[in-house]
A tleap script that builds the chain and sets N, CA, C and O, in Angstrom:
source leaprc.protein.ff14SB
mol = sequence {
  NMET LEU ASN VAL LEU SER VAL LEU ILE GLY
  LEU SER SER LEU VAL PHE ILE LEU PRO GLY
  VAL PHE PRO LEU LEU GLY ALA LEU ASN TRP
  LEU ALA VAL PRO ILE THR LEU VAL GLY LEU
  VAL LEU GLY MET VAL SER SER ARG ASN THR
  GLY ARG ASN LEU ASN LEU VAL LEU LEU VAL
  VAL ALA ILE LEU ARG LEU SER LEU GLY GLY
  GLY ILE CLEU
}
set mol.1.N position { -86.672 83.427 -19.551 }
set mol.1.CA position { -85.221 82.472 -18.609 }
set mol.1.C position { -84.698 83.192 -17.209 }
set mol.1.O position { -84.064 82.673 -16.290 }
set mol.2.N position { -85.068 84.267 -17.315 }
set mol.2.CA position { -85.343 85.628 -16.477 }
set mol.2.C position { -85.705 85.631 -15.879 }
set mol.2.O position { -85.438 86.045 -14.750 }
set mol.3.N position { -86.852 84.986 -16.459 }
set mol.3.CA position { -87.922 85.659 -15.393 }
set mol.3.C position { -88.144 84.288 -14.610 }
set mol.3.O position { -88.458 84.302 -13.420 }
set mol.4.N position { -87.955 83.008 -15.380 }
set mol.4.CA position { -88.114 81.824 -14.052 }
set mol.4.C position { -87.175 82.395 -12.953 }
set mol.4.O position { -87.628 82.213 -11.823 }
set mol.5.N position { -85.830 83.122 -13.006 }
set mol.5.CA position { -84.584 82.664 -12.386 }
set mol.5.C position { -84.868 84.081 -11.823 }
set mol.5.O position { -83.887 84.822 -11.763 }
set mol.6.N position { -85.901 84.505 -11.458 }
set mol.6.CA position { -86.416 85.920 -11.231 }
set mol.6.C position { -87.381 85.771 -10.276 }
set mol.6.O position { -87.371 86.606 -9.371 }
set mol.7.N position { -88.605 84.508 -10.241 }
set mol.7.CA position { -89.166 83.618 -9.771 }
set mol.7.C position { -88.514 82.663 -8.738 }
set mol.7.O position { -89.276 82.021 -8.014 }
set mol.8.N position { -87.747 82.575 -8.660 }
set mol.8.CA position { -86.837 81.351 -8.076 }
set mol.8.C position { -85.736 82.492 -6.720 }
set mol.8.O position { -85.025 82.216 -5.754 }
set mol.9.N position { -85.969 83.180 -7.089 }
set mol.9.CA position { -85.133 84.569 -6.218 }
set mol.9.C position { -86.130 85.008 -4.973 }
set mol.9.O position { -85.984 84.993 -3.751 }
set mol.10.N position { -87.199 85.402 -5.836 }
set mol.10.CA position { -88.183 85.728 -5.532 }
set mol.10.C position { -88.680 84.675 -4.251 }
set mol.10.O position { -88.550 84.956 -3.060 }
set mol.11.N position { -89.237 83.487 -4.748 }
set mol.11.CA position { -89.287 82.385 -3.377 }
set mol.11.C position { -88.204 81.981 -3.053 }
set mol.11.O position { -88.403 81.097 -2.220 }
set mol.12.N position { -86.961 82.131 -3.253 }
set mol.12.CA position { -86.191 82.363 -1.830 }
set mol.12.C position { -85.910 83.506 -0.539 }
set mol.12.O position { -85.642 83.688 0.649 }
set mol.13.N position { -86.147 83.950 -1.564 }
set mol.13.CA position { -86.738 85.397 0.158 }
set mol.13.C position { -87.588 84.779 0.590 }
set mol.13.O position { -87.537 84.401 1.760 }
set mol.14.N position { -88.481 84.526 -0.102 }
set mol.14.CA position { -89.442 84.998 1.457 }
set mol.14.C position { -89.665 82.872 1.795 }
set mol.14.O position { -90.714 82.232 1.854 }
set mol.15.N position { -88.527 82.484 1.908 }
set mol.15.CA position { -87.906 81.864 2.788 }
set mol.15.C position { -87.303 82.360 3.889 }
set mol.15.O position { -87.317 81.744 4.955 }
set mol.16.N position { -86.601 83.748 3.702 }
set mol.16.CA position { -86.443 85.242 4.709 }
set mol.16.C position { -88.080 85.955 5.419 }
set mol.16.O position { -88.451 86.377 6.514 }
set mol.17.N position { -88.459 85.836 4.559 }
set mol.17.CA position { -89.662 87.166 4.967 }
set mol.17.C position { -90.664 85.720 5.673 }
set mol.17.O position { -90.264 85.789 6.835 }
set mol.18.N position { -91.285 84.981 5.664 }
set mol.18.CA position { -92.176 84.607 6.213 }
set mol.18.C position { -91.920 84.538 8.089 }
set mol.18.O position { -92.455 85.092 9.049 }
set mol.19.N position { -90.768 83.502 7.898 }
set mol.19.CA position { -90.220 84.077 9.472 }
set mol.19.C position { -90.304 85.147 9.642 }
set mol.19.O position { -90.978 85.566 10.583 }
set mol.20.N position { -89.502 86.165 8.603 }
set mol.20.CA position { -89.249 87.466 9.461 }
set mol.20.C position { -90.876 88.051 10.462 }
set mol.20.O position { -90.921 88.607 11.560 }
set mol.21.N position { -91.803 87.719 9.713 }
set mol.21.CA position { -93.049 88.422 10.128 }
set mol.21.C position { -93.393 88.613 11.667 }
set mol.21.O position { -93.802 89.628 12.230 }
set mol.22.N position { -93.102 87.304 12.216 }
set mol.22.CA position { -93.361 87.355 13.414 }
set mol.22.C position { -91.911 87.767 14.444 }
set mol.22.O position { -90.720 87.650 14.156 }
set mol.23.N position { -92.707 88.404 16.022 }
set mol.23.CA position { -91.735 88.732 16.122 }
set mol.23.C position { -90.355 87.993 16.387 }
set mol.23.O position { -90.088 86.891 15.910 }
set mol.24.N position { -89.693 88.570 17.027 }
set mol.24.CA position { -88.499 88.816 17.471 }
set mol.24.C position { -87.210 88.105 16.019 }
set mol.24.O position { -86.007 87.874 16.141 }
set mol.25.N position { -88.258 87.911 14.571 }
set mol.25.CA position { -87.295 87.088 13.675 }
set mol.25.C position { -87.448 88.462 12.811 }
set mol.25.O position { -87.179 88.271 11.625 }
set mol.26.N position { -87.757 89.583 13.076 }
set mol.26.CA position { -87.890 90.597 11.809 }
set mol.26.C position { -86.391 90.590 11.116 }
set mol.26.O position { -86.080 90.627 9.926 }
set mol.27.N position { -85.867 90.550 11.888 }
set mol.27.CA position { -84.009 91.073 11.382 }
set mol.27.C position { -84.418 90.321 10.272 }
set mol.27.O position { -84.377 91.069 9.295 }
set mol.28.N position { -84.873 88.957 9.887 }
set mol.28.CA position { -84.362 88.335 8.679 }
set mol.28.C position { -84.399 89.279 7.317 }
set mol.28.O position { -83.756 89.291 6.267 }
set mol.29.N position { -85.392 89.999 7.825 }
set mol.29.CA position { -86.509 90.807 6.505 }
set mol.29.C position { -84.673 91.856 6.044 }
set mol.29.O position { -84.424 92.076 4.858 }
set mol.30.N position { -84.027 92.164 6.770 }
set mol.30.CA position { -82.746 92.536 6.674 }
set mol.30.C position { -82.096 91.894 5.565 }
set mol.30.O position { -81.669 92.565 4.625 }
set mol.31.N position { -81.989 90.643 5.605 }
set mol.31.CA position { -81.846 89.811 4.915 }
set mol.31.C position { -82.662 89.664 3.403 }
set mol.31.O position { -82.157 89.639 2.280 }
set mol.32.N position { -83.774 89.596 3.704 }
set mol.32.CA position { -84.779 89.481 2.683 }
set mol.32.C position { -84.809 90.417 1.347 }
set mol.32.O position { -85.095 90.168 0.176 }
set mol.33.N position { -84.284 91.894 2.194 }
set mol.33.CA position { -84.416 93.235 1.092 }
set mol.33.C position { -83.407 92.815 -0.050 }
set mol.33.O position { -83.919 92.597 -1.148 }
set mol.34.N position { -81.985 92.669 0.073 }
set mol.34.CA position { -81.249 92.798 -1.427 }
set mol.34.C position { -81.284 91.501 -2.132 }
set mol.34.O position { -80.851 91.314 -3.269 }
set mol.35.N position { -81.759 90.743 -1.474 }
set mol.35.CA position { -82.571 89.161 -2.597 }
set mol.35.C position { -83.236 90.402 -3.081 }
set mol.35.O position { -82.723 91.151 -3.912 }
set mol.36.N position { -84.541 90.611 -2.459 }
set mol.36.CA position { -85.529 90.630 -3.516 }
set mol.36.C position { -85.709 91.994 -4.467 }
set mol.36.O position { -86.629 92.297 -5.227 }
set mol.37.N position { -83.887 93.032 -3.970 }
set mol.37.CA position { -84.108 94.037 -4.767 }
set mol.37.C position { -83.401 92.853 -6.392 }
set mol.37.O position { -83.892 92.852 -7.521 }
set mol.38.N position { -82.338 92.117 -5.970 }
set mol.38.CA position { -82.261 91.628 -7.563 }
set mol.38.C position { -82.772 90.713 -7.795 }
set mol.38.O position { -82.461 90.278 -8.904 }
set mol.39.N position { -83.897 89.782 -6.942 }
set mol.39.CA position { -84.899 89.665 -8.163 }
set mol.39.C position { -85.394 90.343 -8.809 }
set mol.39.O position { -85.703 89.785 -9.862 }
set mol.40.N position { -85.760 91.651 -8.749 }
set mol.40.CA position { -86.395 92.577 -8.982 }
set mol.40.C position { -86.151 93.598 -9.607 }
set mol.40.O position { -86.772 94.635 -9.838 }
set mol.41.N position { -85.017 93.140 -9.904 }
set mol.41.CA position { -83.993 93.942 -11.506 }
set mol.41.C position { -84.050 93.035 -12.511 }
set mol.41.O position { -84.074 93.260 -13.721 }
set mol.42.N position { -84.070 91.943 -11.910 }
set mol.42.CA position { -83.925 90.451 -13.212 }
set mol.42.C position { -85.410 90.547 -13.641 }
set mol.42.O position { -85.579 90.197 -14.809 }
set mol.43.N position { -86.810 91.034 -12.815 }
set mol.43.CA position { -87.717 90.907 -12.975 }
set mol.43.C position { -88.016 91.864 -14.536 }
set mol.43.O position { -88.635 91.654 -15.579 }
set mol.44.N position { -87.275 92.861 -14.029 }
set mol.44.CA position { -87.562 94.299 -14.521 }
set mol.44.C position { -87.091 94.295 -16.052 }
set mol.44.O position { -87.615 94.896 -16.990 }
set mol.45.N position { -85.864 93.385 -16.062 }
set mol.45.CA position { -85.652 92.714 -17.549 }
set mol.45.C position { -86.009 92.216 -18.515 }
set mol.45.O position { -86.146 92.472 -19.711 }
set mol.46.N position { -86.230 90.997 -17.434 }
set mol.46.CA position { -87.294 90.129 -18.582 }
set mol.46.C position { -88.317 90.127 -19.309 }
set mol.46.O position { -89.052 90.857 -18.644 }
set mol.47.N position { -88.911 89.825 -20.216 }
set mol.47.CA position { -89.864 89.978 -21.069 }
set mol.47.C position { -91.409 89.980 -19.734 }
set mol.47.O position { -92.124 90.970 -19.884 }
set mol.48.N position { -91.664 89.440 -19.096 }
set mol.48.CA position { -93.123 88.880 -18.398 }
set mol.48.C position { -92.694 89.914 -17.595 }
set mol.48.O position { -91.848 90.797 -17.729 }
set mol.49.N position { -93.831 89.457 -16.330 }
set mol.49.CA position { -94.095 90.515 -15.259 }
set mol.49.C position { -94.140 89.507 -14.126 }
set mol.49.O position { -93.380 89.924 -13.252 }
set mol.50.N position { -94.601 88.561 -13.823 }
set mol.50.CA position { -94.562 87.628 -12.746 }
set mol.50.C position { -93.628 87.691 -11.316 }
set mol.50.O position { -93.952 87.795 -10.133 }
set mol.51.N position { -92.045 87.552 -12.147 }
set mol.51.CA position { -91.365 87.652 -11.483 }
set mol.51.C position { -91.203 89.037 -11.098 }
set mol.51.O position { -90.791 89.107 -9.941 }
set mol.52.N position { -91.390 90.258 -11.690 }
set mol.52.CA position { -91.230 91.352 -11.401 }
set mol.52.C position { -92.393 91.576 -10.013 }
set mol.52.O position { -91.924 92.011 -8.961 }
set mol.53.N position { -94.162 91.197 -10.108 }
set mol.53.CA position { -94.537 91.598 -9.431 }
set mol.53.C position { -94.425 90.420 -8.430 }
set mol.53.O position { -95.005 90.729 -7.388 }
set mol.54.N position { -94.105 89.684 -8.398 }
set mol.54.CA position { -93.597 89.148 -6.719 }
set mol.54.C position { -92.684 89.152 -6.188 }
set mol.54.O position { -92.793 88.643 -5.072 }
set mol.55.N position { -91.830 89.463 -6.405 }
set mol.55.CA position { -90.301 90.685 -5.638 }
set mol.55.C position { -90.906 92.036 -5.370 }
set mol.55.O position { -90.534 92.756 -4.443 }
set mol.56.N position { -91.879 92.355 -6.247 }
set mol.56.CA position { -92.247 93.656 -5.642 }
set mol.56.C position { -93.173 93.927 -4.492 }
set mol.56.O position { -93.283 94.843 -3.677 }
set mol.57.N position { -93.950 92.521 -4.778 }
set mol.57.CA position { -94.797 92.357 -3.424 }
set mol.57.C position { -94.169 92.000 -2.171 }
set mol.57.O position { -94.457 92.502 -1.085 }
set mol.58.N position { -93.217 91.027 -2.396 }
set mol.58.CA position { -92.223 90.336 -1.143 }
set mol.58.C position { -91.506 92.221 -0.715 }
set mol.58.O position { -91.311 92.600 0.440 }
set mol.59.N position { -91.325 92.825 -1.594 }
set mol.59.CA position { -90.227 93.698 -1.297 }
set mol.59.C position { -90.899 94.355 0.114 }
set mol.59.O position { -90.444 94.649 1.219 }
set mol.60.N position { -92.714 94.450 -0.765 }
set mol.60.CA position { -93.026 95.806 -0.029 }
set mol.60.C position { -93.111 95.135 1.285 }
set mol.60.O position { -92.441 95.644 2.183 }
set mol.61.N position { -93.962 93.860 1.622 }
set mol.61.CA position { -93.987 93.006 3.137 }
set mol.61.C position { -93.199 93.262 3.942 }
set mol.61.O position { -93.644 93.692 5.006 }
set mol.62.N position { -91.317 93.075 3.753 }
set mol.62.CA position { -90.372 93.361 4.217 }
set mol.62.C position { -90.097 94.397 3.969 }
set mol.62.O position { -88.867 94.393 4.015 }
set mol.63.N position { -90.499 95.597 3.655 }
set mol.63.CA position { -90.283 96.787 4.112 }
set mol.63.C position { -91.116 97.794 5.121 }
set mol.63.O position { -90.757 98.729 5.837 }
set mol.64.N position { -92.626 97.063 4.799 }
set mol.64.CA position { -93.725 97.643 5.534 }
set mol.64.C position { -93.420 96.266 7.104 }
set mol.64.O position { -94.272 96.521 7.956 }
set mol.65.N position { -92.859 95.516 7.392 }
set mol.65.CA position { -92.618 94.768 8.779 }
set mol.65.C position { -90.991 95.555 9.202 }
set mol.65.O position { -90.941 96.243 10.222 }
set mol.66.N position { -89.774 95.379 8.360 }
set mol.66.CA position { -89.367 96.414 9.081 }
set mol.66.C position { -89.428 98.153 9.368 }
set mol.66.O position { -88.570 98.924 9.797 }
set mol.67.N position { -90.729 98.350 8.959 }
set mol.67.CA position { -91.196 100.015 9.454 }
set mol.67.C position { -91.727 99.617 10.350 }
set mol.67.O position { -91.250 100.242 11.297 }
set mol.68.N position { -92.839 98.582 10.897 }
set mol.68.CA position { -93.278 98.196 12.085 }
set mol.68.C position { -92.698 98.080 12.656 }
set mol.68.O position { -93.250 98.489 13.677 }
set mol.69.N position { -91.288 97.607 13.045 }
set mol.69.CA position { -90.560 97.007 13.878 }
set mol.69.C position { -89.824 98.009 14.012 }
set mol.69.O position { -89.180 97.489 14.923 }
set mol.70.N position { -89.490 98.707 13.935 }
set mol.70.CA position { -88.846 99.479 14.249 }
set mol.70.C position { -86.853 99.755 13.458 }
set mol.70.O position { -86.001 100.635 13.580 }
set mol.71.N position { -86.917 98.843 12.937 }
set mol.71.CA position { -85.895 98.430 11.824 }
set mol.71.C position { -85.693 99.494 11.165 }
set mol.71.O position { -84.574 99.959 11.383 }
set mol.72.N position { -86.702 100.438 9.995 }
set mol.72.CA position { -86.576 101.768 9.265 }
set mol.72.C position { -87.089 102.481 10.278 }
set mol.72.O position { -87.987 102.157 11.055 }
set mol.73.N position { -86.048 104.136 10.188 }
set mol.73.CA position { -87.239 104.657 11.393 }
set mol.73.C position { -87.437 105.685 9.793 }
set mol.73.O position { -88.302 106.558 9.724 }
savepdb mol mol.pdb
quit
């Protein structure tokens, strides 16, 4: 059950991450990072790895985009 919730949280953060990849919309990743962290914690607590892996990949993409855009120095 926690894995399904983690995947749903990951998919909801994907709504912010996909537009955040484009120029001038990178600030959306600041909204996506905390949502993805919550999903990652739920994925680590669950017995399966799907939610954890999805949220980990999304978190790396969001942080990489923030660092490339100057959002994280």
